[in-house]
mmCIF file of C-alpha atoms in Angstrom:
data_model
loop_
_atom_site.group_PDB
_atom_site.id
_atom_site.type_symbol
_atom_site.label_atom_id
_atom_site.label_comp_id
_atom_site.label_asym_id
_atom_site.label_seq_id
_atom_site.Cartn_x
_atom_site.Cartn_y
_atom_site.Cartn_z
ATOM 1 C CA UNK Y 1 -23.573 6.520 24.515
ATOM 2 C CA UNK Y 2 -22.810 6.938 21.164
ATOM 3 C CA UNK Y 3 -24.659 6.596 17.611
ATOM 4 C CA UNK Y 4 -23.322 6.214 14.016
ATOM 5 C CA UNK Y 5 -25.467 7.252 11.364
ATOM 6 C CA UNK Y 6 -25.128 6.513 7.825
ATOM 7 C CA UNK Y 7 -26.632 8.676 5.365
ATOM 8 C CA UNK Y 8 -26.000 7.408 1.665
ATOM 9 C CA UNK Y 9 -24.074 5.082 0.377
ATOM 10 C CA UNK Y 10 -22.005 4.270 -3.003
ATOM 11 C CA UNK Y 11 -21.574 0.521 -4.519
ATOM 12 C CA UNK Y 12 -20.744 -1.003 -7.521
ATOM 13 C CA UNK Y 13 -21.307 -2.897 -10.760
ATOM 14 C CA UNK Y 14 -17.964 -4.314 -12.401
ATOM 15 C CA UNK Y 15 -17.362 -6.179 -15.602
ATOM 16 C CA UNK Y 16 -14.553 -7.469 -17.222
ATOM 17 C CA UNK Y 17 -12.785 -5.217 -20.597
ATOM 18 C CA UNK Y 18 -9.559 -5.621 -22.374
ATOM 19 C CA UNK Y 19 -7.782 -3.439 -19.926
ATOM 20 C CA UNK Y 20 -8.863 -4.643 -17.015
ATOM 21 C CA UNK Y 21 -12.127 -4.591 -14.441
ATOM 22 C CA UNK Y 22 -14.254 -1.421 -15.324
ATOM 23 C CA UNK Y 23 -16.810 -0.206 -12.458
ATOM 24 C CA UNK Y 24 -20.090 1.545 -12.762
ATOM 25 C CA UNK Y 25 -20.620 3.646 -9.801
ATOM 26 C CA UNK Y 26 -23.738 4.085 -8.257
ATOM 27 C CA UNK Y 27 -25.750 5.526 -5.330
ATOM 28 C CA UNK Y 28 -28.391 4.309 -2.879
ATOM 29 C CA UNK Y 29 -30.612 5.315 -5.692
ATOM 30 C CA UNK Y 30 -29.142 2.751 -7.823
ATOM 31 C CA UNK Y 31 -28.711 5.997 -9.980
ATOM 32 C CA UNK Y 32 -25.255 5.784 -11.563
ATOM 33 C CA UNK Y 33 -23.009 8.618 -11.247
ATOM 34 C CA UNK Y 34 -20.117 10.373 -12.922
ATOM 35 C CA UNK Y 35 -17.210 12.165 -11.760
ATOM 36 C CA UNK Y 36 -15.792 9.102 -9.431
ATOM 37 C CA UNK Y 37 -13.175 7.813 -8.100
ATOM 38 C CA UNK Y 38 -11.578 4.021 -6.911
ATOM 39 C CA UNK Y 39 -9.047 4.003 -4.512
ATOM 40 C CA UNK Y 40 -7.249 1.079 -4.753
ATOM 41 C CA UNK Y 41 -3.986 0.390 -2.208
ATOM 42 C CA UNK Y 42 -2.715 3.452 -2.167
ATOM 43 C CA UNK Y 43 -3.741 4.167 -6.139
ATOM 44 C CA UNK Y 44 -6.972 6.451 -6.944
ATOM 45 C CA UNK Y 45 -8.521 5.849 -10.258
ATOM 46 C CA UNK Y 46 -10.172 8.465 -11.714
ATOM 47 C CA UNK Y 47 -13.465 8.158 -13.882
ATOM 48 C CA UNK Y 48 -13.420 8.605 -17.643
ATOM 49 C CA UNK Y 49 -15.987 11.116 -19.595
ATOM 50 C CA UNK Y 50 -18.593 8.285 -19.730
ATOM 51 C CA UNK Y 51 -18.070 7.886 -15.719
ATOM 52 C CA UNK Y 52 -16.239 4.438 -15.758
ATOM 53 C CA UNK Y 53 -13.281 3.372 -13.580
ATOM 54 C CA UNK Y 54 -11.240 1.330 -15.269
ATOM 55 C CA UNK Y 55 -8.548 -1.060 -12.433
ATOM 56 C CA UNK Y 56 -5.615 -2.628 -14.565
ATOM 57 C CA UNK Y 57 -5.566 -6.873 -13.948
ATOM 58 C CA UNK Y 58 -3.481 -8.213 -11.084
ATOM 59 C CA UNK Y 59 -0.342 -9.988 -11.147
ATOM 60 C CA UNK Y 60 -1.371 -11.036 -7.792
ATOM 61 C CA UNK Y 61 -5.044 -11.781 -8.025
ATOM 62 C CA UNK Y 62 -6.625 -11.453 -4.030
ATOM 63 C CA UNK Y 63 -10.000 -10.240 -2.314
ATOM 64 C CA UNK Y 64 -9.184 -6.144 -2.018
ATOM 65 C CA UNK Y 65 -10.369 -4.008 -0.191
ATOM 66 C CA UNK Y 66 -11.162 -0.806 -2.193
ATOM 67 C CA UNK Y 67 -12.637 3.079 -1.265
ATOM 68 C CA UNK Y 68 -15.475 4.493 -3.874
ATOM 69 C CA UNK Y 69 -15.447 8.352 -4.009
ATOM 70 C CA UNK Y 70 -17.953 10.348 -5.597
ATOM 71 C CA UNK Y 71 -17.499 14.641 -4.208
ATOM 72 C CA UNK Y 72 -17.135 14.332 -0.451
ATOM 73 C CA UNK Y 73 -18.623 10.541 0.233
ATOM 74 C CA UNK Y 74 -16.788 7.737 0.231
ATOM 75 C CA UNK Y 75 -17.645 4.187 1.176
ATOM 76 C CA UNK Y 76 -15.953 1.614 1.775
ATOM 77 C CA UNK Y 77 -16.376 -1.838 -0.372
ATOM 78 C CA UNK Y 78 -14.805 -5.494 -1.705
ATOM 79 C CA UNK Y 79 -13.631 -7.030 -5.347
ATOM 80 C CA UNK Y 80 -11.922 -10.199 -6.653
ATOM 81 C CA UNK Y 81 -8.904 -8.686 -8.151
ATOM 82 C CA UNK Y 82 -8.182 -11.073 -10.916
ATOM 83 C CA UNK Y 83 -5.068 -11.970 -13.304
ATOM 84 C CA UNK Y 84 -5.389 -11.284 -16.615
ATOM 85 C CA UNK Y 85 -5.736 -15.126 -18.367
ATOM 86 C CA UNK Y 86 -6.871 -14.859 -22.187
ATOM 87 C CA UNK Y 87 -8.195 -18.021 -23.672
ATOM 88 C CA UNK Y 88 -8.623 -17.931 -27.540
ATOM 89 C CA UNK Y 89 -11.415 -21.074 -28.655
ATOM 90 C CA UNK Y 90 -12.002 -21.538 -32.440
ATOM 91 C CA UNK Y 91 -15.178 -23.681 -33.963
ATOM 92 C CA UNK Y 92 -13.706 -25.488 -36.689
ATOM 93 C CA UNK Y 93 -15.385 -27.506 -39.751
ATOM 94 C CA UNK Y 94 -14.441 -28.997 -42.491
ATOM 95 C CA UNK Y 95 -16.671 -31.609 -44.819
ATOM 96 C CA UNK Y 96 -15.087 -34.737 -44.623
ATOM 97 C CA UNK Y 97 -17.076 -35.503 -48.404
ATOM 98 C CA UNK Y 98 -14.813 -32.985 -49.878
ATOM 99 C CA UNK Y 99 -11.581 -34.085 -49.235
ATOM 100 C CA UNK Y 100 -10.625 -35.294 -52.621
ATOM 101 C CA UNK Y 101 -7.454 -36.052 -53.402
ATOM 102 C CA UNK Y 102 -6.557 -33.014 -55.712
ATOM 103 C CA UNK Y 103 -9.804 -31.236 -55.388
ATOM 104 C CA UNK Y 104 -10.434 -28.013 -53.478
ATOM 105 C CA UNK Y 105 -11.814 -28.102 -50.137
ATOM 106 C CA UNK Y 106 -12.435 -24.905 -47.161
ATOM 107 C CA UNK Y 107 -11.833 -24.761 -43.439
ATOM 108 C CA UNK Y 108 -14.728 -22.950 -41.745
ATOM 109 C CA UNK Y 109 -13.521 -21.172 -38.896
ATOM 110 C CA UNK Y 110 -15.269 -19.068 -35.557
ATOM 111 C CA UNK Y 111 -13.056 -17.914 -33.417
ATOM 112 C CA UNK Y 112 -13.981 -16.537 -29.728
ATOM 113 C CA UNK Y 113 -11.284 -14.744 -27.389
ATOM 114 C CA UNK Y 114 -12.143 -14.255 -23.428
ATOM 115 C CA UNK Y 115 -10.462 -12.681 -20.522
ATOM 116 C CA UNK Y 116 -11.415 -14.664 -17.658
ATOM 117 C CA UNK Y 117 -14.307 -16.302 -19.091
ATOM 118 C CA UNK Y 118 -15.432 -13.246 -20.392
ATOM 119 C CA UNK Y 119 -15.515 -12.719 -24.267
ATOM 120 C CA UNK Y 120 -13.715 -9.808 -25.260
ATOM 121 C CA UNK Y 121 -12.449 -8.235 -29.134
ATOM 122 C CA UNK Y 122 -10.812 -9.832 -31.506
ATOM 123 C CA UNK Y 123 -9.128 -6.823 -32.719
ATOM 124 C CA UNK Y 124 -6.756 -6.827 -29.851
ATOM 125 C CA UNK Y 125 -5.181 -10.385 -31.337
ATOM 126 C CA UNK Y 126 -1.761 -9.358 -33.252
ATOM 127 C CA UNK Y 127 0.154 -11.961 -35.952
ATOM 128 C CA UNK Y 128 -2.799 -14.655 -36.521
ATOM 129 C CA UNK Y 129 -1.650 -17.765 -38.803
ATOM 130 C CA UNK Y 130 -3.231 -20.404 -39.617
ATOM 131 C CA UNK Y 131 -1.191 -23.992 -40.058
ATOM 132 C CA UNK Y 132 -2.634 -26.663 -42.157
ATOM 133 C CA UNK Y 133 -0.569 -30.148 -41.344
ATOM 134 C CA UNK Y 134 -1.176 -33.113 -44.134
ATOM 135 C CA UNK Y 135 -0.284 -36.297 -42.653
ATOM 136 C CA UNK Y 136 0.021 -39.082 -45.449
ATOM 137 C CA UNK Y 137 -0.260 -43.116 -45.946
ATOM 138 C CA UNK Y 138 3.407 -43.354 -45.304
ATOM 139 C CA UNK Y 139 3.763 -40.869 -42.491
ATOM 140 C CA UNK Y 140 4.925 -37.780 -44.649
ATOM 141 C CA UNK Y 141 3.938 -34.578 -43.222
ATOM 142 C CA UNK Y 142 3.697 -31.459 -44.927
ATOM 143 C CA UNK Y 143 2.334 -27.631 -43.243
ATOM 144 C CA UNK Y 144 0.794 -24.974 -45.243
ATOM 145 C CA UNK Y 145 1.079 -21.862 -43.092
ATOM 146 C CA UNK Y 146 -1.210 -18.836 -43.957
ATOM 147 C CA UNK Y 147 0.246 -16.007 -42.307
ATOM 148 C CA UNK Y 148 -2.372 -12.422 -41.762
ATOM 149 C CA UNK Y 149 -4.979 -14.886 -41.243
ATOM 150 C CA UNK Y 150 -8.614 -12.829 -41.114
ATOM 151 C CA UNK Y 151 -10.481 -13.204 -38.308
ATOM 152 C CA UNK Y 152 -14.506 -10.926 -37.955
ATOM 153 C CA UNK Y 153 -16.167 -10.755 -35.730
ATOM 154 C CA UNK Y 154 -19.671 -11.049 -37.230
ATOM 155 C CA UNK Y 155 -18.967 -13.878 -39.690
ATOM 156 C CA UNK Y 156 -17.104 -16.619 -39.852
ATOM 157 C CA UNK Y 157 -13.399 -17.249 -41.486
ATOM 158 C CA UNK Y 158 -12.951 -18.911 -44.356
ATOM 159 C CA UNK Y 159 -10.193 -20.610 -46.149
ATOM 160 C CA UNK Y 160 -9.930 -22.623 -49.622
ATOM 161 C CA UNK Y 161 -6.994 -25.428 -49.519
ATOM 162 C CA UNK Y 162 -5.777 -28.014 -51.607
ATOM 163 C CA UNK Y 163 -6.331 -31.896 -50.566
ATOM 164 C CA UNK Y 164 -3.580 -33.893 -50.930
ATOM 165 C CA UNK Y 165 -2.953 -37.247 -52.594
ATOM 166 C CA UNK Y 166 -3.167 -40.955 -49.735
ATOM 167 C CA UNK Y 167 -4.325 -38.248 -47.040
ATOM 168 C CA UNK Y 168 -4.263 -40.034 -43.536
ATOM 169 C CA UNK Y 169 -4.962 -36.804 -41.172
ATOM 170 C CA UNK Y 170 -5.327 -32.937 -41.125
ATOM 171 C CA UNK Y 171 -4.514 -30.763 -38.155
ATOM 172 C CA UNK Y 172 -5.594 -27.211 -38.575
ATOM 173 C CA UNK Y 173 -3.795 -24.602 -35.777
ATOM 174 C CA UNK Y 174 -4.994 -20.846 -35.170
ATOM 175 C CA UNK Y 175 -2.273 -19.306 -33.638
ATOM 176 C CA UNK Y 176 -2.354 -15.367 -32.233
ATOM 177 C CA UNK Y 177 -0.575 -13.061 -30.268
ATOM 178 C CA UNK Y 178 -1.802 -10.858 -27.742
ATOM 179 C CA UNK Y 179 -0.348 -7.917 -25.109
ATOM 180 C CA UNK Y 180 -0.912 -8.881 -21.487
ATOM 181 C CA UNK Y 181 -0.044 -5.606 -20.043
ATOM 182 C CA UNK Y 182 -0.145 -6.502 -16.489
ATOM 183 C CA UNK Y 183 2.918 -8.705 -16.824
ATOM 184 C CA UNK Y 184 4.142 -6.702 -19.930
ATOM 185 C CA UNK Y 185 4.910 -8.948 -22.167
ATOM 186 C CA UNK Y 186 2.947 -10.786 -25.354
ATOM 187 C CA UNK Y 187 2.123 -14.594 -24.430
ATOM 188 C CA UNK Y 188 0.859 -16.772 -27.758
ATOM 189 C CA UNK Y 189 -2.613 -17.991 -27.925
ATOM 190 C CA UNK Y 190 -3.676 -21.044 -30.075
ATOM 191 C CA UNK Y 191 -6.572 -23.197 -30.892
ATOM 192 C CA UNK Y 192 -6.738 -26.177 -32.993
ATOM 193 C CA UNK Y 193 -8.840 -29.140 -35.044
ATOM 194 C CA UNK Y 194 -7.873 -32.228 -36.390
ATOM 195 C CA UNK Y 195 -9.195 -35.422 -38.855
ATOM 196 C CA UNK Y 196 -8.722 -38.465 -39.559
ATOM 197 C CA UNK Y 197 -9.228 -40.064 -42.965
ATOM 198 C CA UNK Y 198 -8.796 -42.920 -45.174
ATOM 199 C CA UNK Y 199 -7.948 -45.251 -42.686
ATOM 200 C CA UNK Y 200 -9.481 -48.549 -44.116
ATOM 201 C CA UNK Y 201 -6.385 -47.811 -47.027
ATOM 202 C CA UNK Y 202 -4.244 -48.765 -44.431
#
């Protein structure tokens, strides 16, 4: 007869980051621990100073099987490699009483950026504009593009515009750029709002 005994065992805590899926390491203890490894087909990841893995995103996203190493254990575990989808979302307002023809009015803008459903920085977004497109009575359209556009991460965005004369519609477009660097290359992100106005002129 035989007999396989286990003594210890490593698992895992992951969460999604800009670069990819970083892991926590931890014991039976729960007690996390530095100085690890992931082995990942055929690919060992080595730990950082504050003892996080970090496993780029997949351009194949599967169940894998991975190895955690911490000294001379290892155990064997399971993850959802995932592809790295960014989704930017923007809250947009703008008070309808203030669009006067030839007054001054402001687009109130909150922006939120996630990597698989998880919200990441905004600092990683490159080239953001902002398009403003006036749509008049007689089907006239006009764009006001604000290139460098702003965008915080504790506040919102803010931008002062001039109404038009027989307005019929605004459309307001964030666009952004961002590096997906498991398919190296930079894929365009946008959001957008629109209004209606003035219709009862018609």
């Amino acid at each position: 007869s035989r007999a396989l005994i286990r003594k210890g065992r490593l698992h895992y805590l992951v969460r999604t980051g800009v670069a990819g899926h970083v892991f926590t390491i931890l014991d039976e203890q729960n007690r996390k621990l530095n100085d690890v490894a992931v082995q990942l087909a055929g690919h060992l990841y080595q730990s950082n100073e504050n003892g996080a893995v970090t496993i780029p995103f997949s351009t194949n996203p599967a169940r894998q099987p991975i190895v955690l190493k911490h000294g001379e254990l290892s155990s064997l575990a399971h993850f959802q490699h995932e592809a790295e989808n960014y989704r930017l979302t923007a809250g947009m307002f703008v008070d309808r009483e203030l669009l006067l023809k030839r007054q001054k009015a402001q687009i109130i803008i909150r922006p939120s950026l996630t990597v698989n459903g998880t919200p990441v920085t905004l600092s990683v977004l490159e080239d953001v504009r902002l398009a403003i497109t006036s749509t008049d009575h007689d089907g006239v359209v006009s764009t006001q593009d604000i290139p460098d556009f702003k965008l915080f991460e504790d506040r919102e965005s803010v931008h002062e515009f001039q109404v038009p004369g027989r307005l019929s519609a605004l459309s307001f477009r964030l666009t952004a750029k961002v590096k997906n660097l498991s398919q190296g290359q930079t894929v365009t992100l946008q959001a957008g709002h629109s209004v209606t106005l003035n219709q009862i002129d018609k």
